[in-house]
Amino acid sequence: MSTPGGSLACEGMYSKLIDDEGAHDEVNLRPDVGLGAYPAPPVRTGPRPGGPGPYRLATICLATLCAVLLISIIAVTSKKEPQRDAGGTSEMQKKDANTSALTAAISKLQQEKEELQAKLDLMVASKVPEVTKPPTRASTRAPTRAPTRAPPVCPPDWSLFNNSCYFISRTTRDWPEAKSFCQSQGAHLAIILTAEEQTFLWDLLPRGHWNSFWFGITDEHTEDQWKWVDGSALVGGFWEVGEPNNHIDEDCGYIVKTLVLERVAIRSWYDAPCTMYLPFICEKEMGRGASTATPH
């Protein structure tokens, strides 16, 4: 784009340059100016322009006009070109590609749904309906109830828990003798596998200064490998903190219940020498409806 003022200024400057050049040539071509004659008075009364000032100004004006035209052309061209990313793809092309991809995905999902529905319909149609048999005379009778069994009955001084009867002795024996006594009653020294069973037995024990009772665990065959009287290995247990410690050849386990109320059932096992005389706990596993004789 060009401005009217700039064009007029440049045209005026160009005319002035032509006039000055013509005047300069006219003075140089006068024949009456000789080497020895007095110089004739100059035709122009004004001072002669010196240096390349007018030509430089004209060059600057022309360069300015070219720059303005170039900027105008670039501005008009950029408005017409669509915005493109680094790869040369326009925003509109991207949107069209995304729309096409979504449309294709939806079509594929719809096709898969139709195929699955067709398979399901085929499976349902191929299923053979069950043939209902006519009721027989036996099936028309009222169903007979299975005989209910009474819960196991424990003898006196024995307590029932989960189909087992437990006996808390009032006399003391060493661990091997306590084991033999329980066996004579068709029982064994108590095997305690759950926290519920442990808590049940703990509640049966009386409190005292140091009331302790043998139960069916020992490591007399291999140190630190505790086993139950049926030969199965101990898993976990309810030991007091720091127990078992095998202080003086302590190979048998017992439960302690004292007057200290802070003691809890699940941390009450200790180890002790099997020769100590303590009361003990027997366990007899019962079938439903069974009963036992009173121990002696």
Short mmCIF file of C-alpha atoms in Angstrom, two decimals:
data_model
loop_
_atom_site.label_atom_id
_atom_site.label_comp_id
_atom_site.label_asym_id
_atom_site.label_seq_id
_atom_site.Cartn_x
_atom_site.Cartn_y
_atom_site.Cartn_z
CA MET A 1 0.00 0.00 0.00
CA SER A 2 1.26 3.52 -0.76
CA THR A 3 0.37 6.91 0.67
CA PRO A 4 -0.51 9.98 -1.49
CA GLY A 5 1.74 12.27 0.53
CA GLY A 6 4.77 10.06 0.13
CA SER A 7 4.25 9.78 -3.68
CA LEU A 8 3.96 13.55 -4.16
CA ALA A 9 7.10 14.20 -2.09
CA CYS A 10 9.11 11.69 -4.04
CA GLU A 11 7.84 13.05 -7.44
CA GLY A 12 8.78 16.59 -6.40
CA MET A 13 12.23 15.52 -5.34
CA TYR A 14 12.76 13.66 -8.62
CA SER A 15 11.74 16.81 -10.67
CA LYS A 16 14.12 18.93 -8.64
CA LEU A 17 16.95 16.56 -9.35
CA ILE A 18 16.31 16.79 -13.12
CA ASP A 19 16.20 20.63 -13.04
CA ASP A 20 19.45 20.89 -11.08
CA GLU A 21 21.23 18.52 -13.42
CA GLY A 22 20.07 20.47 -16.50
CA ALA A 23 21.23 23.77 -15.07
CA HIS A 24 24.61 22.30 -14.23
CA ASP A 25 25.07 21.02 -17.80
CA GLU A 26 24.02 24.34 -19.27
CA VAL A 27 26.73 26.20 -17.38
CA ASN A 28 29.41 23.73 -18.42
CA LEU A 29 28.44 23.91 -22.13
CA ARG A 30 28.62 27.74 -22.53
CA PRO A 31 31.23 28.56 -25.25
CA ASP A 32 32.00 32.02 -24.07
CA VAL A 33 33.61 30.86 -20.91
CA GLY A 34 37.37 30.70 -21.60
CA LEU A 35 40.44 30.05 -19.62
CA GLY A 36 41.72 33.61 -19.64
CA ALA A 37 38.47 35.54 -19.64
CA TYR A 38 36.77 36.83 -16.68
CA PRO A 39 34.11 34.51 -15.60
CA ALA A 40 30.67 35.43 -16.70
CA PRO A 41 28.11 35.86 -14.07
CA PRO A 42 26.35 32.61 -13.37
CA VAL A 43 22.86 32.13 -14.61
CA ARG A 44 21.67 30.62 -11.29
CA THR A 45 21.70 32.91 -8.36
CA GLY A 46 21.21 30.19 -5.72
CA PRO A 47 24.02 28.07 -4.29
CA ARG A 48 24.95 24.90 -6.18
CA PRO A 49 23.78 21.78 -4.40
CA GLY A 50 26.70 19.81 -3.09
CA GLY A 51 27.14 16.04 -2.48
CA PRO A 52 24.79 13.15 -3.21
CA GLY A 53 22.06 14.31 -0.79
CA PRO A 54 19.11 14.43 -3.24
CA TYR A 55 19.96 11.05 -4.78
CA ARG A 56 20.14 9.44 -1.34
CA LEU A 57 16.74 10.87 -0.41
CA ALA A 58 15.21 9.55 -3.61
CA THR A 59 16.68 6.09 -2.96
CA ILE A 60 15.23 6.04 0.57
CA CYS A 61 11.77 6.99 -0.76
CA LEU A 62 11.85 4.23 -3.38
CA ALA A 63 12.96 1.66 -0.77
CA THR A 64 10.16 2.77 1.54
CA LEU A 65 7.58 2.34 -1.22
CA CYS A 66 8.88 -1.15 -2.02
CA ALA A 67 8.75 -2.18 1.64
CA VAL A 68 5.17 -0.91 1.99
CA LEU A 69 4.11 -2.82 -1.13
CA LEU A 70 5.85 -6.04 0.07
CA ILE A 71 4.18 -5.85 3.50
CA SER A 72 0.77 -5.30 1.86
CA ILE A 73 1.26 -8.33 -0.43
CA ILE A 74 2.30 -10.55 2.53
CA ALA A 75 -0.69 -9.42 4.61
CA VAL A 76 -3.18 -10.17 1.83
CA THR A 77 -1.59 -13.55 1.10
CA SER A 78 -1.54 -14.66 4.74
CA LYS A 79 -5.26 -13.95 5.10
CA LYS A 80 -6.05 -16.30 2.25
CA GLU A 81 -3.82 -19.19 3.42
CA PRO A 82 -5.47 -21.63 5.95
CA GLN A 83 -3.67 -22.18 9.25
CA ARG A 84 -1.45 -25.20 9.16
CA ASP A 85 0.58 -26.99 11.78
CA ALA A 86 4.26 -27.96 11.58
CA GLY A 87 3.45 -30.98 9.42
CA GLY A 88 1.46 -28.96 6.90
CA THR A 89 -1.96 -30.26 8.03
CA SER A 90 -4.72 -27.71 8.50
CA GLU A 91 -6.96 -27.63 11.55
CA MET A 92 -9.98 -28.47 9.42
CA GLN A 93 -8.23 -31.54 8.03
CA LYS A 94 -7.44 -32.70 11.57
CA LYS A 95 -11.06 -32.36 12.62
CA ASP A 96 -12.21 -34.25 9.55
CA ALA A 97 -9.71 -37.05 10.31
CA ASN A 98 -10.85 -37.28 13.95
CA THR A 99 -14.49 -37.39 12.92
CA SER A 100 -13.80 -40.14 10.40
CA ALA A 101 -11.91 -42.19 13.02
CA LEU A 102 -14.75 -41.88 15.55
CA THR A 103 -17.31 -42.83 12.95
CA ALA A 104 -15.29 -45.91 12.00
CA ALA A 105 -14.91 -46.95 15.66
CA ILE A 106 -18.66 -46.58 16.27
CA SER A 107 -19.44 -48.63 13.19
CA LYS A 108 -17.04 -51.36 14.30
CA LEU A 109 -18.56 -51.52 17.80
CA GLN A 110 -22.05 -51.68 16.35
CA GLN A 111 -21.00 -54.54 14.09
CA GLU A 112 -19.44 -56.45 17.00
CA LYS A 113 -22.60 -55.93 19.05
CA GLU A 114 -24.73 -57.35 16.26
CA GLU A 115 -22.42 -60.36 15.91
CA LEU A 116 -22.54 -61.08 19.66
CA GLN A 117 -26.31 -60.73 19.70
CA ALA A 118 -26.57 -63.18 16.81
CA LYS A 119 -24.37 -65.72 18.64
CA LEU A 120 -26.45 -65.33 21.79
CA ASP A 121 -29.67 -65.88 19.89
CA LEU A 122 -28.18 -68.98 18.29
CA MET A 123 -27.13 -70.39 21.67
CA VAL A 124 -30.58 -69.78 23.15
CA ALA A 125 -32.28 -71.35 20.13
CA SER A 126 -30.03 -74.43 20.21
CA LYS A 127 -30.66 -75.12 23.91
CA VAL A 128 -32.82 -78.22 24.26
CA PRO A 129 -35.74 -77.68 26.63
CA GLU A 130 -35.86 -80.02 29.58
CA VAL A 131 -38.43 -82.75 29.34
CA THR A 132 -40.73 -82.71 32.32
CA LYS A 133 -41.45 -86.16 33.57
CA PRO A 134 -44.89 -87.00 34.92
CA PRO A 135 -44.90 -87.28 38.69
CA THR A 136 -44.67 -90.80 39.99
CA ARG A 137 -46.49 -92.18 43.00
CA ALA A 138 -43.33 -91.97 45.07
CA SER A 139 -42.69 -88.35 44.15
CA THR A 140 -46.21 -87.30 45.13
CA ARG A 141 -45.59 -88.34 48.70
CA ALA A 142 -44.55 -85.74 51.21
CA PRO A 143 -40.76 -85.56 51.58
CA THR A 144 -39.45 -87.30 54.63
CA ARG A 145 -37.32 -85.31 57.00
CA ALA A 146 -33.86 -86.50 57.82
CA PRO A 147 -33.65 -87.43 61.45
CA THR A 148 -32.16 -84.63 63.50
CA ARG A 149 -29.35 -85.54 65.80
CA ALA A 150 -29.04 -84.16 69.26
CA PRO A 151 -25.91 -82.17 70.06
CA PRO A 152 -23.16 -84.10 71.81
CA VAL A 153 -23.56 -84.49 75.53
CA CYS A 154 -20.51 -84.05 77.74
CA PRO A 155 -20.16 -85.92 81.05
CA PRO A 156 -20.20 -84.01 84.32
CA ASP A 157 -17.22 -81.68 84.85
CA TRP A 158 -16.63 -81.51 81.11
CA SER A 159 -17.50 -78.41 79.03
CA LEU A 160 -18.70 -78.45 75.40
CA PHE A 161 -17.23 -76.27 72.64
CA ASN A 162 -17.51 -77.01 68.90
CA ASN A 163 -18.20 -80.75 69.27
CA SER A 164 -15.38 -81.22 71.79
CA CYS A 165 -15.59 -81.70 75.54
CA TYR A 166 -12.91 -80.19 77.78
CA PHE A 167 -11.90 -81.25 81.29
CA ILE A 168 -10.02 -78.94 83.68
CA SER A 169 -8.26 -81.08 86.28
CA ARG A 170 -8.03 -80.20 89.96
CA THR A 171 -5.03 -82.44 90.62
CA THR A 172 -1.46 -81.97 89.46
CA ARG A 173 0.72 -84.25 87.34
CA ASP A 174 3.82 -83.85 85.24
CA TRP A 175 3.30 -83.49 81.51
CA PRO A 176 3.76 -87.20 80.56
CA GLU A 177 1.42 -88.33 83.36
CA ALA A 178 -1.20 -85.75 82.36
CA LYS A 179 -0.97 -87.03 78.77
CA SER A 180 -1.54 -90.64 79.97
CA PHE A 181 -4.52 -89.64 82.12
CA CYS A 182 -6.28 -87.90 79.20
CA GLN A 183 -5.71 -90.96 77.00
CA SER A 184 -7.28 -93.17 79.68
CA GLN A 185 -10.46 -91.09 79.34
CA GLY A 186 -10.61 -91.48 75.57
CA ALA A 187 -9.23 -87.96 75.20
CA HIS A 188 -5.90 -86.16 74.78
CA LEU A 189 -4.20 -83.07 76.15
CA ALA A 190 -5.99 -80.08 74.63
CA ILE A 191 -5.06 -79.04 71.08
CA ILE A 192 -5.85 -75.32 70.69
CA LEU A 193 -6.08 -74.13 67.08
CA THR A 194 -8.16 -70.93 67.10
CA ALA A 195 -8.40 -67.76 69.15
CA GLU A 196 -12.04 -68.61 69.91
CA GLU A 197 -11.05 -71.98 71.38
CA GLN A 198 -8.22 -70.37 73.34
CA THR A 199 -10.54 -67.72 74.77
CA PHE A 200 -13.16 -70.35 75.71
CA LEU A 201 -10.61 -72.37 77.70
CA TRP A 202 -9.11 -69.24 79.26
CA ASP A 203 -12.55 -68.27 80.60
CA LEU A 204 -12.88 -71.74 82.20
CA LEU A 205 -9.62 -71.39 84.16
CA PRO A 206 -9.71 -69.89 87.66
CA ARG A 207 -7.60 -66.86 88.49
CA GLY A 208 -4.80 -67.17 91.01
CA HIS A 209 -1.32 -65.96 91.86
CA TRP A 210 0.17 -68.09 89.06
CA ASN A 211 -2.43 -70.58 87.92
CA SER A 212 -0.89 -72.68 85.15
CA PHE A 213 -2.25 -75.69 83.23
CA TRP A 214 -0.59 -78.19 80.89
CA PHE A 215 -1.97 -78.56 77.36
CA GLY A 216 -0.94 -80.76 74.44
CA ILE A 217 2.18 -79.15 72.96
CA THR A 218 5.88 -80.08 73.23
CA ASP A 219 9.27 -79.76 71.49
CA GLU A 220 10.93 -82.61 73.42
CA HIS A 221 12.01 -84.41 70.24
CA THR A 222 13.50 -81.39 68.35
CA GLU A 223 14.23 -78.08 70.04
CA ASP A 224 12.07 -75.16 68.79
CA GLN A 225 9.98 -77.49 66.62
CA TRP A 226 6.75 -77.49 68.60
CA LYS A 227 4.23 -80.21 67.84
CA TRP A 228 0.83 -81.21 69.12
CA VAL A 229 0.21 -84.56 70.77
CA ASP A 230 -1.31 -85.86 67.51
CA GLY A 231 2.00 -85.19 65.71
CA SER A 232 0.90 -82.10 63.73
CA ALA A 233 3.15 -79.05 63.72
CA LEU A 234 2.26 -75.86 65.57
CA VAL A 235 1.29 -72.93 63.37
CA GLY A 236 1.31 -69.57 65.13
CA GLY A 237 0.22 -69.96 68.72
CA PHE A 238 -0.70 -67.67 71.60
CA TRP A 239 2.66 -67.21 73.34
CA GLU A 240 3.39 -64.48 75.84
CA VAL A 241 5.91 -61.91 74.62
CA GLY A 242 9.40 -63.41 74.84
CA GLU A 243 8.13 -66.99 74.99
CA PRO A 244 9.06 -69.75 74.42
CA ASN A 245 12.58 -69.13 75.71
CA ASN A 246 13.78 -72.64 76.76
CA HIS A 247 15.16 -71.16 79.97
CA ILE A 248 16.08 -74.46 81.67
CA ASP A 249 15.31 -77.28 79.25
CA GLU A 250 11.69 -76.21 78.90
CA ASP A 251 10.08 -78.60 76.42
CA CYS A 252 6.35 -78.54 77.35
CA GLY A 253 3.73 -75.82 77.02
CA TYR A 254 1.29 -74.51 79.63
CA ILE A 255 -1.33 -71.72 79.97
CA VAL A 256 -1.09 -69.13 82.75
CA LYS A 257 -3.96 -67.12 84.25
CA THR A 258 -3.13 -64.78 87.12
CA LEU A 259 -4.81 -62.09 89.17
CA VAL A 260 -3.41 -59.42 86.86
CA LEU A 261 -6.40 -58.27 84.82
CA GLU A 262 -4.21 -56.84 82.06
CA ARG A 263 -3.24 -60.35 80.97
CA VAL A 264 -5.17 -61.55 77.92
CA ALA A 265 -6.06 -65.01 76.62
CA ILE A 266 -4.22 -64.76 73.32
CA ARG A 267 -0.88 -64.05 75.04
CA SER A 268 -0.78 -66.63 77.83
CA TRP A 269 1.39 -69.56 76.68
CA TYR A 270 4.72 -70.36 78.34
CA ASP A 271 7.22 -73.21 78.14
CA ALA A 272 8.44 -75.11 81.22
CA PRO A 273 10.28 -78.33 82.13
CA CYS A 274 8.00 -81.29 81.47
CA THR A 275 8.76 -82.67 84.98
CA MET A 276 6.88 -79.88 86.75
CA TYR A 277 3.62 -80.88 88.47
CA LEU A 278 0.72 -78.79 87.21
CA PRO A 279 -3.02 -79.21 86.62
CA PHE A 280 -3.92 -79.89 82.99
CA ILE A 281 -6.63 -79.66 80.30
CA CYS A 282 -8.02 -82.72 78.46
CA GLU A 283 -9.99 -82.59 75.21
CA LYS A 284 -12.34 -85.28 73.92
CA GLU A 285 -13.61 -84.91 70.34
CA MET A 286 -17.28 -85.86 70.21
CA GLY A 287 -19.57 -87.03 67.41
CA ARG A 288 -23.03 -85.48 67.34
CA GLY A 289 -25.32 -87.20 69.82
CA ALA A 290 -22.49 -89.04 71.56
CA SER A 291 -21.97 -89.23 75.30
CA THR A 292 -19.10 -90.32 77.51
CA ALA A 293 -18.60 -91.84 80.90
CA THR A 294 -17.61 -89.77 83.86
CA PRO A 295 -13.81 -89.66 84.31
CA HIS A 296 -12.37 -91.02 87.48
#
